[in-house]
Short mmCIF file of N, CA and C and ligand atoms in Angstrom, two decimals:
data_model
loop_
_atom_site.label_atom_id
_atom_site.label_comp_id
_atom_site.label_asym_id
_atom_site.label_seq_id
_atom_site.Cartn_x
_atom_site.Cartn_y
_atom_site.Cartn_z
N UNK A 24 -18.37 -17.21 -43.49
CA UNK A 24 -18.52 -16.00 -44.78
C UNK A 24 -18.42 -15.40 -44.77
N UNK A 25 -17.11 -14.73 -45.47
CA UNK A 25 -17.51 -13.35 -46.34
C UNK A 25 -19.42 -12.86 -47.36
N UNK A 26 -19.92 -12.00 -46.35
CA UNK A 26 -21.34 -12.27 -47.90
C UNK A 26 -21.69 -9.95 -48.03
N UNK A 27 -22.28 -10.43 -48.46
CA UNK A 27 -22.52 -8.83 -48.46
C UNK A 27 -24.32 -8.57 -49.03
N UNK A 28 -25.58 -7.86 -48.39
CA UNK A 28 -26.37 -8.12 -48.81
C UNK A 28 -26.17 -7.33 -50.00
N UNK A 29 -27.09 -7.26 -51.14
CA UNK A 29 -27.17 -6.06 -53.00
C UNK A 29 -27.99 -5.74 -52.64
N UNK A 30 -29.27 -6.15 -53.16
CA UNK A 30 -30.81 -5.32 -52.74
C UNK A 30 -31.68 -6.55 -53.01
N UNK A 31 -32.61 -5.96 -52.80
CA UNK A 31 -33.91 -6.78 -53.01
C UNK A 31 -34.78 -6.01 -53.83
N UNK A 32 -35.39 -6.72 -54.46
CA UNK A 32 -36.23 -6.87 -55.25
C UNK A 32 -37.42 -7.70 -55.76
N UNK A 33 -38.43 -7.45 -57.00
CA UNK A 33 -39.43 -8.21 -57.34
C UNK A 33 -39.24 -8.04 -58.95
N UNK A 34 -39.18 -7.02 -59.80
CA UNK A 34 -38.79 -7.63 -61.54
C UNK A 34 -37.84 -7.55 -61.46
N UNK A 35 -37.11 -7.68 -63.06
CA UNK A 35 -36.62 -7.78 -64.46
C UNK A 35 -35.73 -6.39 -63.88
N UNK A 36 -36.10 -5.36 -63.84
CA UNK A 36 -35.39 -4.33 -64.24
C UNK A 36 -34.82 -3.37 -63.00
N UNK A 37 -35.16 -4.97 -61.69
CA UNK A 37 -34.38 -4.23 -60.22
C UNK A 37 -33.82 -4.94 -59.80
N UNK A 38 -33.62 -6.08 -60.34
CA UNK A 38 -32.38 -7.44 -59.72
C UNK A 38 -30.81 -6.54 -60.50
N UNK A 39 -30.12 -6.80 -59.41
CA UNK A 39 -28.53 -6.59 -59.78
C UNK A 39 -27.92 -6.52 -60.81
N UNK A 40 -26.83 -5.90 -61.27
CA UNK A 40 -25.96 -5.77 -62.52
C UNK A 40 -25.27 -7.53 -62.51
N UNK A 41 -26.32 -8.86 -63.35
CA UNK A 41 -25.06 -9.30 -63.72
C UNK A 41 -24.27 -9.62 -63.57
N UNK A 42 -23.11 -9.32 -62.04
CA UNK A 42 -22.38 -9.73 -62.61
C UNK A 42 -21.11 -10.71 -62.46
N UNK A 43 -21.85 -11.54 -61.06
CA UNK A 43 -21.56 -13.30 -61.35
C UNK A 43 -22.07 -14.22 -61.24
N UNK A 44 -22.05 -15.08 -61.61
CA UNK A 44 -22.94 -16.49 -61.43
C UNK A 44 -23.62 -16.80 -60.59
N UNK A 45 -25.49 -17.22 -60.47
CA UNK A 45 -26.72 -16.82 -59.21
C UNK A 45 -26.76 -18.07 -59.27
N UNK A 46 -27.20 -18.16 -57.70
CA UNK A 46 -27.69 -19.86 -56.93
C UNK A 46 -28.83 -19.23 -56.23
N UNK A 47 -30.18 -19.71 -56.94
CA UNK A 47 -31.46 -19.12 -55.93
C UNK A 47 -31.95 -20.16 -54.93
N UNK A 48 -33.05 -19.62 -53.65
CA UNK A 48 -32.73 -20.61 -52.73
C UNK A 48 -34.62 -20.27 -52.66
N UNK A 49 -35.14 -21.29 -52.81
CA UNK A 49 -36.64 -21.22 -53.20
C UNK A 49 -37.16 -22.69 -51.61
N UNK A 50 -38.20 -22.20 -51.18
CA UNK A 50 -38.56 -23.61 -50.74
C UNK A 50 -40.32 -23.42 -49.70
N UNK A 51 -40.31 -24.28 -49.24
CA UNK A 51 -42.32 -24.57 -48.58
C UNK A 51 -41.49 -22.91 -47.08
N UNK A 52 -42.34 -21.93 -47.20
CA UNK A 52 -42.73 -21.99 -45.86
C UNK A 52 -42.84 -22.44 -44.23
N UNK A 53 -41.91 -21.96 -43.08
CA UNK A 53 -41.10 -23.39 -42.20
C UNK A 53 -40.42 -24.93 -42.79
N UNK A 54 -39.98 -25.07 -44.23
CA UNK A 54 -38.82 -26.00 -43.89
C UNK A 54 -37.68 -26.20 -43.79
N UNK A 55 -37.86 -24.74 -42.94
CA UNK A 55 -35.84 -24.17 -42.71
C UNK A 55 -35.38 -23.74 -43.54
N UNK A 56 -35.54 -23.01 -44.02
CA UNK A 56 -35.50 -22.14 -46.22
C UNK A 56 -34.03 -21.36 -45.09
N UNK A 57 -34.64 -20.03 -43.92
CA UNK A 57 -34.15 -19.07 -43.29
C UNK A 57 -33.50 -20.34 -42.70
N UNK A 58 -33.04 -20.40 -41.64
CA UNK A 58 -32.18 -21.62 -41.29
C UNK A 58 -31.22 -21.80 -41.89
N UNK A 59 -32.13 -22.81 -42.58
CA UNK A 59 -31.59 -22.84 -43.06
C UNK A 59 -29.59 -22.52 -44.00
N UNK A 60 -29.87 -21.07 -44.78
CA UNK A 60 -29.02 -20.25 -44.55
C UNK A 60 -28.48 -18.92 -44.03
N UNK A 61 -29.48 -19.19 -43.20
CA UNK A 61 -28.20 -17.93 -41.87
C UNK A 61 -26.59 -19.38 -41.54
N UNK A 62 -27.38 -20.12 -41.53
CA UNK A 62 -26.71 -21.42 -40.75
C UNK A 62 -25.23 -21.20 -41.87
N UNK A 63 -25.98 -21.65 -42.88
CA UNK A 63 -24.84 -22.17 -43.47
C UNK A 63 -24.15 -20.21 -44.36
N UNK A 64 -24.56 -19.41 -44.04
CA UNK A 64 -24.02 -18.77 -44.21
C UNK A 64 -22.47 -17.95 -43.03
N UNK A 65 -23.09 -18.35 -42.04
CA UNK A 65 -22.68 -18.20 -40.59
C UNK A 65 -22.88 -16.11 -39.93
N UNK A 66 -23.49 -16.53 -40.37
CA UNK A 66 -24.77 -15.07 -40.61
C UNK A 66 -25.96 -14.56 -40.38
N UNK A 67 -26.98 -14.16 -39.62
CA UNK A 67 -28.43 -13.46 -39.44
C UNK A 67 -28.24 -12.78 -41.16
N UNK A 68 -28.75 -13.59 -41.96
CA UNK A 68 -28.84 -12.83 -42.82
C UNK A 68 -30.24 -12.23 -43.32
N UNK A 69 -30.93 -13.85 -43.06
CA UNK A 69 -32.82 -14.05 -43.91
C UNK A 69 -33.57 -14.39 -42.42
N UNK A 70 -34.26 -14.20 -43.02
CA UNK A 70 -35.64 -13.77 -41.68
C UNK A 70 -36.35 -15.36 -41.77
N UNK A 71 -36.12 -15.20 -40.22
CA UNK A 71 -36.52 -16.69 -39.02
C UNK A 71 -38.00 -16.72 -39.42
N UNK A 72 -39.07 -17.37 -39.86
CA UNK A 72 -39.65 -17.03 -40.20
C UNK A 72 -40.88 -16.73 -38.54
N UNK A 73 -42.41 -16.25 -38.77
CA UNK A 73 -42.45 -15.85 -37.63
C UNK A 73 -44.05 -15.07 -37.81
N UNK A 74 -43.59 -14.31 -38.88
CA UNK A 74 -44.86 -14.11 -40.07
C UNK A 74 -44.75 -14.27 -41.18
N UNK A 75 -45.30 -15.10 -41.40
CA UNK A 75 -45.38 -16.03 -42.50
C UNK A 75 -45.95 -15.34 -43.57
N UNK A 76 -45.73 -14.72 -45.21
CA UNK A 76 -46.11 -14.05 -46.19
C UNK A 76 -46.29 -12.88 -45.90
N UNK A 77 -45.39 -12.23 -45.24
CA UNK A 77 -44.30 -11.16 -45.33
C UNK A 77 -43.73 -10.98 -46.26
N UNK A 78 -42.61 -11.96 -46.22
CA UNK A 78 -41.46 -11.53 -46.66
C UNK A 78 -41.90 -11.66 -48.71
N UNK A 79 -41.61 -10.58 -49.27
CA UNK A 79 -42.30 -11.09 -51.04
C UNK A 79 -41.28 -11.01 -52.14
N UNK A 80 -39.76 -10.60 -51.03
CA UNK A 80 -38.89 -10.19 -51.86
C UNK A 80 -38.41 -11.41 -52.10
N UNK A 81 -37.89 -10.58 -53.56
CA UNK A 81 -36.25 -11.74 -54.57
C UNK A 81 -35.32 -10.94 -53.31
N UNK A 82 -34.30 -11.69 -52.39
CA UNK A 82 -32.84 -10.71 -51.59
C UNK A 82 -31.99 -11.44 -52.40
N UNK A 83 -30.92 -11.04 -52.92
CA UNK A 83 -30.09 -11.29 -53.41
C UNK A 83 -28.51 -10.66 -53.07
N UNK A 84 -27.33 -10.83 -51.86
CA UNK A 84 -27.06 -11.22 -51.37
C UNK A 84 -25.84 -11.55 -52.59
N UNK A 85 -24.41 -11.24 -51.60
CA UNK A 85 -23.24 -12.06 -52.63
C UNK A 85 -22.73 -12.49 -51.80
N UNK A 86 -21.50 -13.77 -51.84
CA UNK A 86 -20.92 -14.33 -50.76
C UNK A 86 -19.69 -14.65 -51.76
N UNK A 87 -18.56 -14.52 -50.33
CA UNK A 87 -17.26 -14.79 -51.52
C UNK A 87 -16.08 -13.86 -52.14
N UNK A 88 -18.35 -12.80 -52.43
CA UNK A 88 -16.73 -11.99 -53.99
C UNK A 88 -17.29 -12.66 -55.06
N UNK A 89 -17.97 -13.91 -54.34
CA UNK A 89 -17.68 -14.53 -55.61
C UNK A 89 -18.80 -14.86 -56.54
N UNK A 90 -19.65 -15.13 -56.18
CA UNK A 90 -21.52 -15.56 -56.53
C UNK A 90 -22.97 -15.19 -55.24
N UNK A 91 -24.11 -14.98 -56.70
CA UNK A 91 -24.66 -14.18 -56.02
C UNK A 91 -25.67 -14.96 -55.23
N UNK A 92 -26.35 -14.94 -54.05
CA UNK A 92 -27.13 -15.27 -53.45
C UNK A 92 -28.61 -15.30 -53.57
N UNK A 93 -29.58 -15.60 -54.08
CA UNK A 93 -30.89 -15.23 -53.89
C UNK A 93 -31.71 -16.20 -52.66
N UNK A 94 -32.19 -15.74 -51.69
CA UNK A 94 -33.19 -15.73 -51.03
C UNK A 94 -34.72 -15.79 -51.70
N UNK A 95 -35.35 -16.81 -52.14
CA UNK A 95 -36.77 -16.70 -52.73
C UNK A 95 -37.94 -16.16 -51.70
N UNK A 96 -38.74 -15.80 -52.02
CA UNK A 96 -39.98 -15.78 -50.82
C UNK A 96 -40.84 -17.17 -50.64
N UNK A 97 -40.97 -17.29 -49.63
CA UNK A 97 -41.23 -19.21 -49.22
C UNK A 97 -42.95 -18.67 -49.87
N UNK A 98 -43.08 -20.10 -50.34
CA UNK A 98 -44.53 -20.61 -50.38
C UNK A 98 -45.32 -21.68 -49.97
N UNK A 99 -46.79 -21.78 -50.44
CA UNK A 99 -47.12 -22.59 -49.07
C UNK A 99 -48.44 -22.40 -48.34
N UNK A 100 -48.37 -20.93 -48.37
CA UNK A 100 -48.68 -20.93 -46.96
C UNK A 100 -50.29 -20.19 -47.24
N UNK A 101 -50.67 -21.29 -46.16
CA UNK A 101 -52.19 -21.82 -46.62
C UNK A 101 -52.98 -20.04 -45.81
N UNK A 102 -53.08 -19.20 -46.81
CA UNK A 102 -53.75 -17.86 -46.30
C UNK A 102 -54.76 -18.18 -47.06
N UNK A 103 -55.53 -19.39 -48.29
CA UNK A 103 -56.69 -19.19 -49.22
C UNK A 103 -56.28 -17.93 -50.53
N UNK A 104 -55.44 -16.88 -50.04
CA UNK A 104 -55.33 -15.56 -51.27
C UNK A 104 -54.49 -16.26 -52.63
N UNK A 105 -55.27 -16.26 -53.71
CA UNK A 105 -55.02 -16.49 -54.39
C UNK A 105 -54.24 -16.08 -55.72
N UNK A 106 -54.82 -14.98 -54.69
CA UNK A 106 -54.06 -13.57 -55.09
C UNK A 106 -52.80 -13.47 -55.47
N UNK A 107 -51.94 -13.70 -54.16
CA UNK A 107 -50.97 -14.03 -53.36
C UNK A 107 -50.05 -15.36 -54.06
N UNK A 108 -50.49 -16.31 -54.01
CA UNK A 108 -50.72 -17.39 -54.37
C UNK A 108 -49.61 -17.37 -55.84
N UNK A 109 -50.66 -15.67 -57.10
CA UNK A 109 -50.14 -15.96 -58.24
C UNK A 109 -48.59 -14.97 -57.95
N UNK A 110 -49.35 -14.37 -57.67
CA UNK A 110 -48.15 -13.17 -57.77
C UNK A 110 -46.56 -13.64 -57.37
N UNK A 111 -46.56 -14.79 -56.84
CA UNK A 111 -45.54 -15.46 -56.07
C UNK A 111 -44.73 -16.37 -57.65
N UNK A 112 -46.16 -16.88 -58.19
CA UNK A 112 -45.95 -17.70 -58.87
C UNK A 112 -45.24 -16.62 -59.82
N UNK A 113 -46.06 -15.93 -60.24
CA UNK A 113 -45.54 -14.65 -61.19
C UNK A 113 -44.31 -13.81 -61.72
N UNK A 114 -43.60 -13.98 -59.60
CA UNK A 114 -42.57 -13.45 -59.53
C UNK A 114 -41.38 -14.06 -60.34
N UNK A 115 -41.43 -15.53 -59.42
CA UNK A 115 -40.39 -16.67 -59.15
C UNK A 115 -40.69 -17.43 -60.84
N UNK A 116 -41.55 -17.82 -61.66
CA UNK A 116 -41.85 -17.94 -62.57
C UNK A 116 -40.01 -16.55 -63.61
N UNK A 117 -40.40 -15.95 -64.02
CA UNK A 117 -40.01 -14.48 -64.77
C UNK A 117 -38.44 -14.45 -63.78
N UNK A 118 -38.53 -14.97 -63.01
CA UNK A 118 -37.03 -14.59 -62.90
C UNK A 118 -35.94 -15.73 -63.31
N UNK A 119 -36.75 -17.45 -62.75
CA UNK A 119 -36.09 -18.73 -63.67
C UNK A 119 -36.03 -17.66 -65.63
N UNK A 120 -37.39 -16.92 -65.40
CA UNK A 120 -36.80 -16.91 -66.94
C UNK A 120 -36.30 -15.94 -67.81
N UNK A 121 -35.36 -15.48 -66.68
CA UNK A 121 -34.85 -14.22 -67.09
C UNK A 121 -34.17 -13.86 -66.91
N UNK A 122 -33.46 -14.44 -66.25
CA UNK A 122 -31.95 -14.70 -65.69
C UNK A 122 -30.31 -15.06 -65.63
N UNK A 123 -30.44 -14.72 -66.81
CA UNK A 123 -29.29 -15.48 -67.54
C UNK A 123 -27.59 -15.63 -66.49
N UNK A 124 -27.58 -15.05 -65.27
CA UNK A 124 -26.58 -15.95 -64.40
C UNK A 124 -27.47 -16.77 -63.22
N UNK A 125 -28.46 -16.89 -63.60
CA UNK A 125 -28.44 -18.64 -62.71
C UNK A 125 -28.11 -20.00 -63.44
N UNK A 126 -26.90 -20.35 -61.99
CA UNK A 126 -26.15 -21.58 -62.19
C UNK A 126 -27.61 -22.80 -61.68
N UNK A 127 -27.92 -21.84 -61.34
CA UNK A 127 -28.69 -23.23 -59.99
C UNK A 127 -29.57 -22.95 -59.38
N UNK A 128 -30.82 -23.17 -58.55
CA UNK A 128 -31.77 -23.58 -57.85
C UNK A 128 -31.87 -24.93 -57.31
N UNK A 129 -31.99 -24.33 -55.26
CA UNK A 129 -31.85 -24.75 -54.04
C UNK A 129 -32.77 -25.48 -54.24
N UNK A 130 -33.57 -26.29 -53.96
CA UNK A 130 -35.21 -26.25 -53.26
C UNK A 130 -35.01 -27.49 -52.64
N UNK A 131 -35.22 -26.62 -50.89
CA UNK A 131 -35.98 -26.76 -49.28
C UNK A 131 -36.65 -27.53 -48.90
N UNK A 132 -36.51 -28.36 -48.34
CA UNK A 132 -37.71 -28.69 -48.19
C UNK A 132 -37.56 -29.98 -47.14
N UNK A 133 -38.99 -29.82 -45.80
CA UNK A 133 -38.89 -30.62 -45.02
C UNK A 133 -38.82 -32.18 -44.65
N UNK A 134 -37.72 -32.72 -44.39
CA UNK A 134 -37.87 -34.36 -44.69
C UNK A 134 -39.43 -35.39 -44.92
N UNK A 135 -39.23 -34.71 -43.53
CA UNK A 135 -40.93 -35.51 -43.31
C UNK A 135 -41.77 -34.61 -44.27
N UNK A 136 -41.77 -34.01 -45.01
CA UNK A 136 -43.33 -33.88 -46.07
C UNK A 136 -43.15 -34.00 -47.73
N UNK A 137 -43.97 -35.01 -47.78
CA UNK A 137 -44.06 -34.87 -48.85
C UNK A 137 -44.11 -34.13 -50.32
N UNK A 138 -44.05 -34.35 -51.73
CA UNK A 138 -43.69 -33.98 -52.78
C UNK A 138 -45.76 -33.60 -53.39
N UNK A 139 -45.58 -32.83 -53.05
CA UNK A 139 -47.04 -31.62 -53.13
C UNK A 139 -47.47 -30.55 -54.71
N UNK A 140 -47.73 -30.38 -54.72
CA UNK A 140 -48.62 -29.47 -55.92
C UNK A 140 -47.33 -28.90 -56.26
N UNK A 141 -47.30 -27.44 -55.53
CA UNK A 141 -46.27 -26.40 -55.38
C UNK A 141 -44.69 -27.21 -56.22
N UNK A 142 -44.08 -28.59 -55.30
CA UNK A 142 -42.76 -29.21 -55.78
C UNK A 142 -42.78 -29.36 -56.62
N UNK A 143 -44.17 -30.01 -57.53
CA UNK A 143 -44.18 -30.46 -58.93
C UNK A 143 -43.95 -29.00 -60.06
N UNK A 144 -44.56 -27.81 -59.08
CA UNK A 144 -44.15 -27.24 -60.97
C UNK A 144 -43.26 -26.43 -60.79
N UNK A 145 -42.08 -26.31 -59.55
CA UNK A 145 -40.82 -25.78 -59.51
C UNK A 145 -40.03 -26.92 -60.49
N UNK A 146 -40.20 -28.08 -60.14
CA UNK A 146 -40.47 -29.48 -60.88
C UNK A 146 -40.34 -28.75 -62.47
N UNK A 147 -41.51 -28.71 -63.02
CA UNK A 147 -42.27 -27.89 -63.71
C UNK A 147 -41.18 -27.34 -64.88
N UNK A 148 -41.23 -25.83 -64.21
CA UNK A 148 -40.44 -25.32 -64.27
C UNK A 148 -38.67 -24.59 -64.97
N UNK A 149 -38.34 -25.66 -64.11
CA UNK A 149 -37.21 -26.31 -64.23
C UNK A 149 -36.51 -27.15 -64.92
N UNK A 150 -37.53 -28.25 -64.66
CA UNK A 150 -36.66 -29.19 -65.83
C UNK A 150 -37.77 -27.87 -67.65
N UNK A 151 -38.18 -27.14 -67.55
CA UNK A 151 -39.17 -26.44 -68.64
C UNK A 151 -37.71 -25.32 -69.55
N UNK A 152 -36.73 -24.92 -68.08
CA UNK A 152 -36.18 -23.81 -68.75
C UNK A 152 -34.61 -24.84 -68.48
N UNK A 153 -34.65 -25.42 -68.56
CA UNK A 153 -33.21 -26.08 -68.01
C UNK A 153 -32.93 -25.99 -67.44
N UNK A 154 -32.81 -25.64 -66.19
CA UNK A 154 -31.88 -25.29 -65.06
C UNK A 154 -31.42 -25.73 -64.06
N UNK A 155 -30.30 -26.58 -63.53
CA UNK A 155 -30.25 -27.32 -62.78
C UNK A 155 -30.02 -26.73 -61.60
N UNK A 156 -30.54 -27.62 -60.81
CA UNK A 156 -31.31 -28.12 -59.48
C UNK A 156 -30.91 -28.89 -58.76
N UNK A 157 -31.67 -28.85 -57.00
CA UNK A 157 -30.87 -29.77 -56.27
C UNK A 157 -32.10 -29.59 -55.22
N UNK A 158 -32.06 -30.99 -54.64
CA UNK A 158 -33.13 -30.87 -53.88
C UNK A 158 -32.23 -30.93 -51.85
N UNK A 159 -32.66 -30.11 -50.69
CA UNK A 159 -32.34 -29.39 -50.12
C UNK A 159 -33.37 -30.51 -48.98
N UNK A 160 -32.62 -31.16 -48.09
CA UNK A 160 -33.99 -32.04 -47.40
C UNK A 160 -33.34 -32.35 -46.18
N UNK A 161 -34.27 -30.75 -45.31
CA UNK A 161 -34.06 -30.07 -43.96
C UNK A 161 -34.41 -30.90 -43.24
N UNK A 162 -33.48 -31.14 -41.58
CA UNK A 162 -34.72 -31.59 -40.50
C UNK A 162 -34.19 -33.04 -40.69
N UNK A 163 -33.49 -33.81 -41.14
CA UNK A 163 -33.12 -33.97 -40.82
C UNK A 163 -33.05 -35.00 -39.50
N UNK A 164 -32.14 -33.65 -38.50
CA UNK A 164 -31.84 -34.21 -36.82
C UNK A 164 -33.32 -34.81 -36.45
N UNK A 165 -34.03 -34.98 -36.41
CA UNK A 165 -35.71 -35.08 -36.47
C UNK A 165 -36.11 -36.22 -36.91
N UNK A 166 -34.70 -37.16 -37.34
CA UNK A 166 -35.43 -38.66 -37.65
C UNK A 166 -33.77 -38.90 -37.37
N UNK A 167 -33.77 -40.36 -37.49
CA UNK A 167 -32.51 -41.07 -37.05
C UNK A 167 -32.55 -41.59 -38.66
N UNK A 168 -30.95 -41.79 -38.81
CA UNK A 168 -30.28 -42.55 -40.44
C UNK A 168 -30.89 -42.98 -40.96
N UNK A 169 -31.52 -44.17 -40.40
CA UNK A 169 -32.82 -44.91 -41.87
C UNK A 169 -33.07 -45.09 -42.17
N UNK A 170 -33.97 -43.65 -41.24
CA UNK A 170 -35.17 -43.86 -41.46
C UNK A 170 -35.21 -41.70 -42.64
N UNK A 171 -34.46 -41.29 -42.44
CA UNK A 171 -33.69 -40.76 -43.51
C UNK A 171 -33.68 -40.76 -44.31
N UNK A 172 -31.87 -41.55 -44.70
CA UNK A 172 -32.35 -41.99 -46.08
C UNK A 172 -34.25 -42.32 -46.84
N UNK A 173 -34.83 -43.52 -45.28
CA UNK A 173 -35.90 -43.90 -46.33
C UNK A 173 -36.64 -43.10 -47.59
N UNK A 174 -36.95 -42.22 -46.49
CA UNK A 174 -37.35 -40.73 -46.53
C UNK A 174 -37.05 -40.79 -48.17
N UNK A 175 -36.53 -39.88 -47.93
CA UNK A 175 -35.01 -40.08 -48.98
C UNK A 175 -35.90 -40.67 -50.49
N UNK A 176 -35.09 -41.82 -49.87
CA UNK A 176 -36.03 -43.17 -51.21
C UNK A 176 -37.19 -43.23 -51.68
N UNK A 177 -37.45 -42.22 -50.94
CA UNK A 177 -39.14 -42.24 -51.31
C UNK A 177 -39.98 -40.64 -51.66
N UNK A 178 -38.87 -40.33 -51.91
CA UNK A 178 -39.37 -38.02 -52.42
C UNK A 178 -39.05 -38.88 -53.63
N UNK A 179 -37.16 -39.91 -54.30
CA UNK A 179 -37.20 -40.13 -55.64
C UNK A 179 -38.04 -40.19 -55.80
N UNK A 180 -38.93 -41.31 -56.03
CA UNK A 180 -39.32 -41.42 -57.04
C UNK A 180 -40.45 -40.18 -57.37
N UNK A 181 -40.77 -39.71 -56.93
CA UNK A 181 -41.79 -38.45 -57.07
C UNK A 181 -40.93 -37.93 -57.80
N UNK A 182 -39.90 -37.45 -56.96
CA UNK A 182 -38.81 -36.02 -58.00
C UNK A 182 -38.17 -36.10 -59.27
N UNK A 183 -38.29 -38.04 -59.40
CA UNK A 183 -37.13 -38.23 -60.71
C UNK A 183 -35.79 -38.05 -60.04
N UNK A 184 -34.51 -38.59 -61.36
CA UNK A 184 -33.30 -38.65 -60.21
C UNK A 184 -32.39 -36.77 -60.41
N UNK A 185 -33.65 -35.84 -59.51
CA UNK A 185 -32.35 -34.65 -59.55
C UNK A 185 -31.88 -35.07 -57.56
N UNK A 186 -30.63 -34.89 -57.07
CA UNK A 186 -29.81 -34.29 -56.53
C UNK A 186 -30.54 -34.31 -55.49
N UNK A 187 -29.94 -35.28 -54.35
CA UNK A 187 -30.91 -34.53 -53.14
C UNK A 187 -30.02 -35.53 -51.89
N UNK A 188 -30.01 -34.20 -51.01
CA UNK A 188 -29.37 -33.74 -50.45
C UNK A 188 -29.61 -33.94 -49.15
N UNK A 189 -28.43 -34.39 -47.47
CA UNK A 189 -29.64 -34.37 -46.78
C UNK A 189 -28.58 -33.29 -45.93
N UNK A 190 -29.69 -32.35 -45.13
CA UNK A 190 -28.98 -31.86 -44.07
C UNK A 190 -29.90 -31.50 -42.60
N UNK A 191 -29.52 -30.84 -41.92
CA UNK A 191 -29.70 -30.34 -40.68
C UNK A 191 -29.34 -28.81 -40.20
N UNK A 192 -30.69 -28.08 -40.40
CA UNK A 192 -29.90 -27.12 -40.00
C UNK A 192 -29.33 -26.80 -38.61
N UNK A 193 -29.79 -27.32 -37.98
CA UNK A 193 -29.59 -27.53 -36.76
C UNK A 193 -28.63 -27.52 -36.34
N UNK A 194 -28.29 -28.88 -36.65
CA UNK A 194 -26.64 -28.78 -36.11
C UNK A 194 -25.53 -29.17 -37.45
N UNK A 195 -25.73 -27.74 -37.65
CA UNK A 195 -25.72 -27.88 -39.82
C UNK A 195 -24.44 -28.83 -39.34
N UNK A 196 -25.19 -30.24 -40.31
CA UNK A 196 -24.88 -31.73 -41.24
C UNK A 196 -25.06 -31.76 -42.21
N UNK A 197 -24.19 -32.19 -43.52
CA UNK A 197 -24.03 -32.01 -44.52
C UNK A 197 -23.92 -30.71 -45.63
N UNK A 198 -23.65 -29.62 -43.65
CA UNK A 198 -23.23 -28.14 -45.35
C UNK A 198 -22.12 -29.00 -46.69
N UNK A 199 -20.92 -29.62 -46.15
CA UNK A 199 -19.74 -29.70 -47.12
C UNK A 199 -20.92 -29.93 -48.48
N UNK A 200 -21.09 -30.68 -48.47
CA UNK A 200 -22.19 -30.77 -50.54
C UNK A 200 -22.71 -29.69 -50.64
N UNK A 201 -22.92 -29.00 -50.11
CA UNK A 201 -24.06 -27.74 -50.31
C UNK A 201 -22.33 -26.59 -50.61
N UNK A 202 -21.95 -26.66 -50.30
CA UNK A 202 -20.51 -25.55 -50.09
C UNK A 202 -20.52 -25.68 -51.21
N UNK A 203 -19.63 -27.36 -51.09
CA UNK A 203 -19.09 -27.59 -52.93
C UNK A 203 -19.40 -26.87 -54.70
N UNK A 204 -21.27 -27.30 -53.56
CA UNK A 204 -22.28 -27.41 -54.79
C UNK A 204 -22.35 -25.41 -55.54
N UNK A 205 -22.85 -24.81 -53.83
CA UNK A 205 -23.37 -23.93 -54.21
C UNK A 205 -21.44 -22.60 -54.70
N UNK A 206 -20.62 -22.76 -54.14
CA UNK A 206 -18.79 -21.65 -53.95
C UNK A 206 -17.61 -23.17 -55.70
N UNK A 207 -18.37 -24.15 -55.82
CA UNK A 207 -17.11 -25.02 -56.53
C UNK A 207 -18.08 -24.78 -57.52
N UNK A 208 -19.04 -26.11 -58.04
CA UNK A 208 -19.78 -26.55 -58.35
C UNK A 208 -20.08 -24.73 -59.90
N UNK A 209 -22.08 -24.99 -58.72
CA UNK A 209 -22.38 -23.26 -59.61
C UNK A 209 -21.77 -21.37 -59.45
N UNK A 210 -20.77 -22.13 -59.51
CA UNK A 210 -19.80 -20.80 -59.09
C UNK A 210 -18.72 -20.61 -61.15
P1 GDP B 80 -38.47 -21.13 -43.64
O1 GDP B 80 -39.98 -21.32 -43.34
O2 GDP B 80 -38.40 -21.96 -44.73
O3 GDP B 80 -37.95 -19.81 -43.89
O4 GDP B 80 -38.05 -21.55 -42.34
P2 GDP B 80 -37.12 -20.92 -40.67
O5 GDP B 80 -36.18 -21.13 -40.66
O6 GDP B 80 -38.18 -20.06 -40.15
O7 GDP B 80 -37.60 -22.00 -39.87
C1 GDP B 80 -38.57 -23.44 -39.59
C2 GDP B 80 -39.45 -23.77 -37.98
O8 GDP B 80 -38.05 -24.86 -37.69
C3 GDP B 80 -38.32 -22.46 -36.86
O9 GDP B 80 -39.02 -22.33 -35.92
C4 GDP B 80 -36.97 -23.15 -37.03
O10 GDP B 80 -36.06 -23.09 -36.23
C5 GDP B 80 -37.13 -24.82 -37.12
N1 GDP B 80 -35.51 -25.61 -38.13
C6 GDP B 80 -35.31 -25.05 -39.04
N2 GDP B 80 -34.60 -26.11 -39.70
C7 GDP B 80 -34.33 -26.90 -38.70
C8 GDP B 80 -33.68 -28.62 -38.79
O11 GDP B 80 -32.18 -28.65 -38.92
N3 GDP B 80 -33.74 -29.16 -37.73
C9 GDP B 80 -34.87 -28.87 -37.12
N4 GDP B 80 -35.32 -30.24 -35.94
N5 GDP B 80 -35.68 -27.44 -36.68
C10 GDP B 80 -35.17 -26.71 -37.32
#
């Protein structure tokens, strides 16, 4: 896939000029957000975690000269730092609120994890701002097909009627639907 790094930003005045439709990707630390982005675009553009809490920026990329992809910092580090948690919340909610070209948000989850407070918070913001979103249940290679479908049914009860796609970044499975979403539906 053709990919171009545009810039990193924290505040609205630093976001790149909104020439193109935009899709943002968020996820709990260790859900496999970076692995997903790298596998999806076929290049190592996102840093696979090693030092949690380090990437505190919104990273803007352009895909296929068509759509902007924003890699948002992960959440849910067990640092216990309230200041850091509030900083993340402010940056992300401001972004959701201000970015007029934002067409959709992808929430990456480890398929084995439950819907927790942070996911509820994101769900509330996205619903409030009427932003379309989709949940990607990653690491499905860790489960059998039937167990994966069972997990999705359980998570769907907490999350409501948001679309949930089952993928494996390791096996690159389930990517066709994501491609369709980002490069067709949301562009
Ligand atoms: P991030 O913190 O959300 O960016 O997560 P990373 O991409 O750094 O991945 C966290 C860990 O999960 C790494 O050890 C990855 O190799 C692993 N991982 C990511 N995606 C998958 C997947 O689809 N299957 C499996 N089995 N492991 C994965």
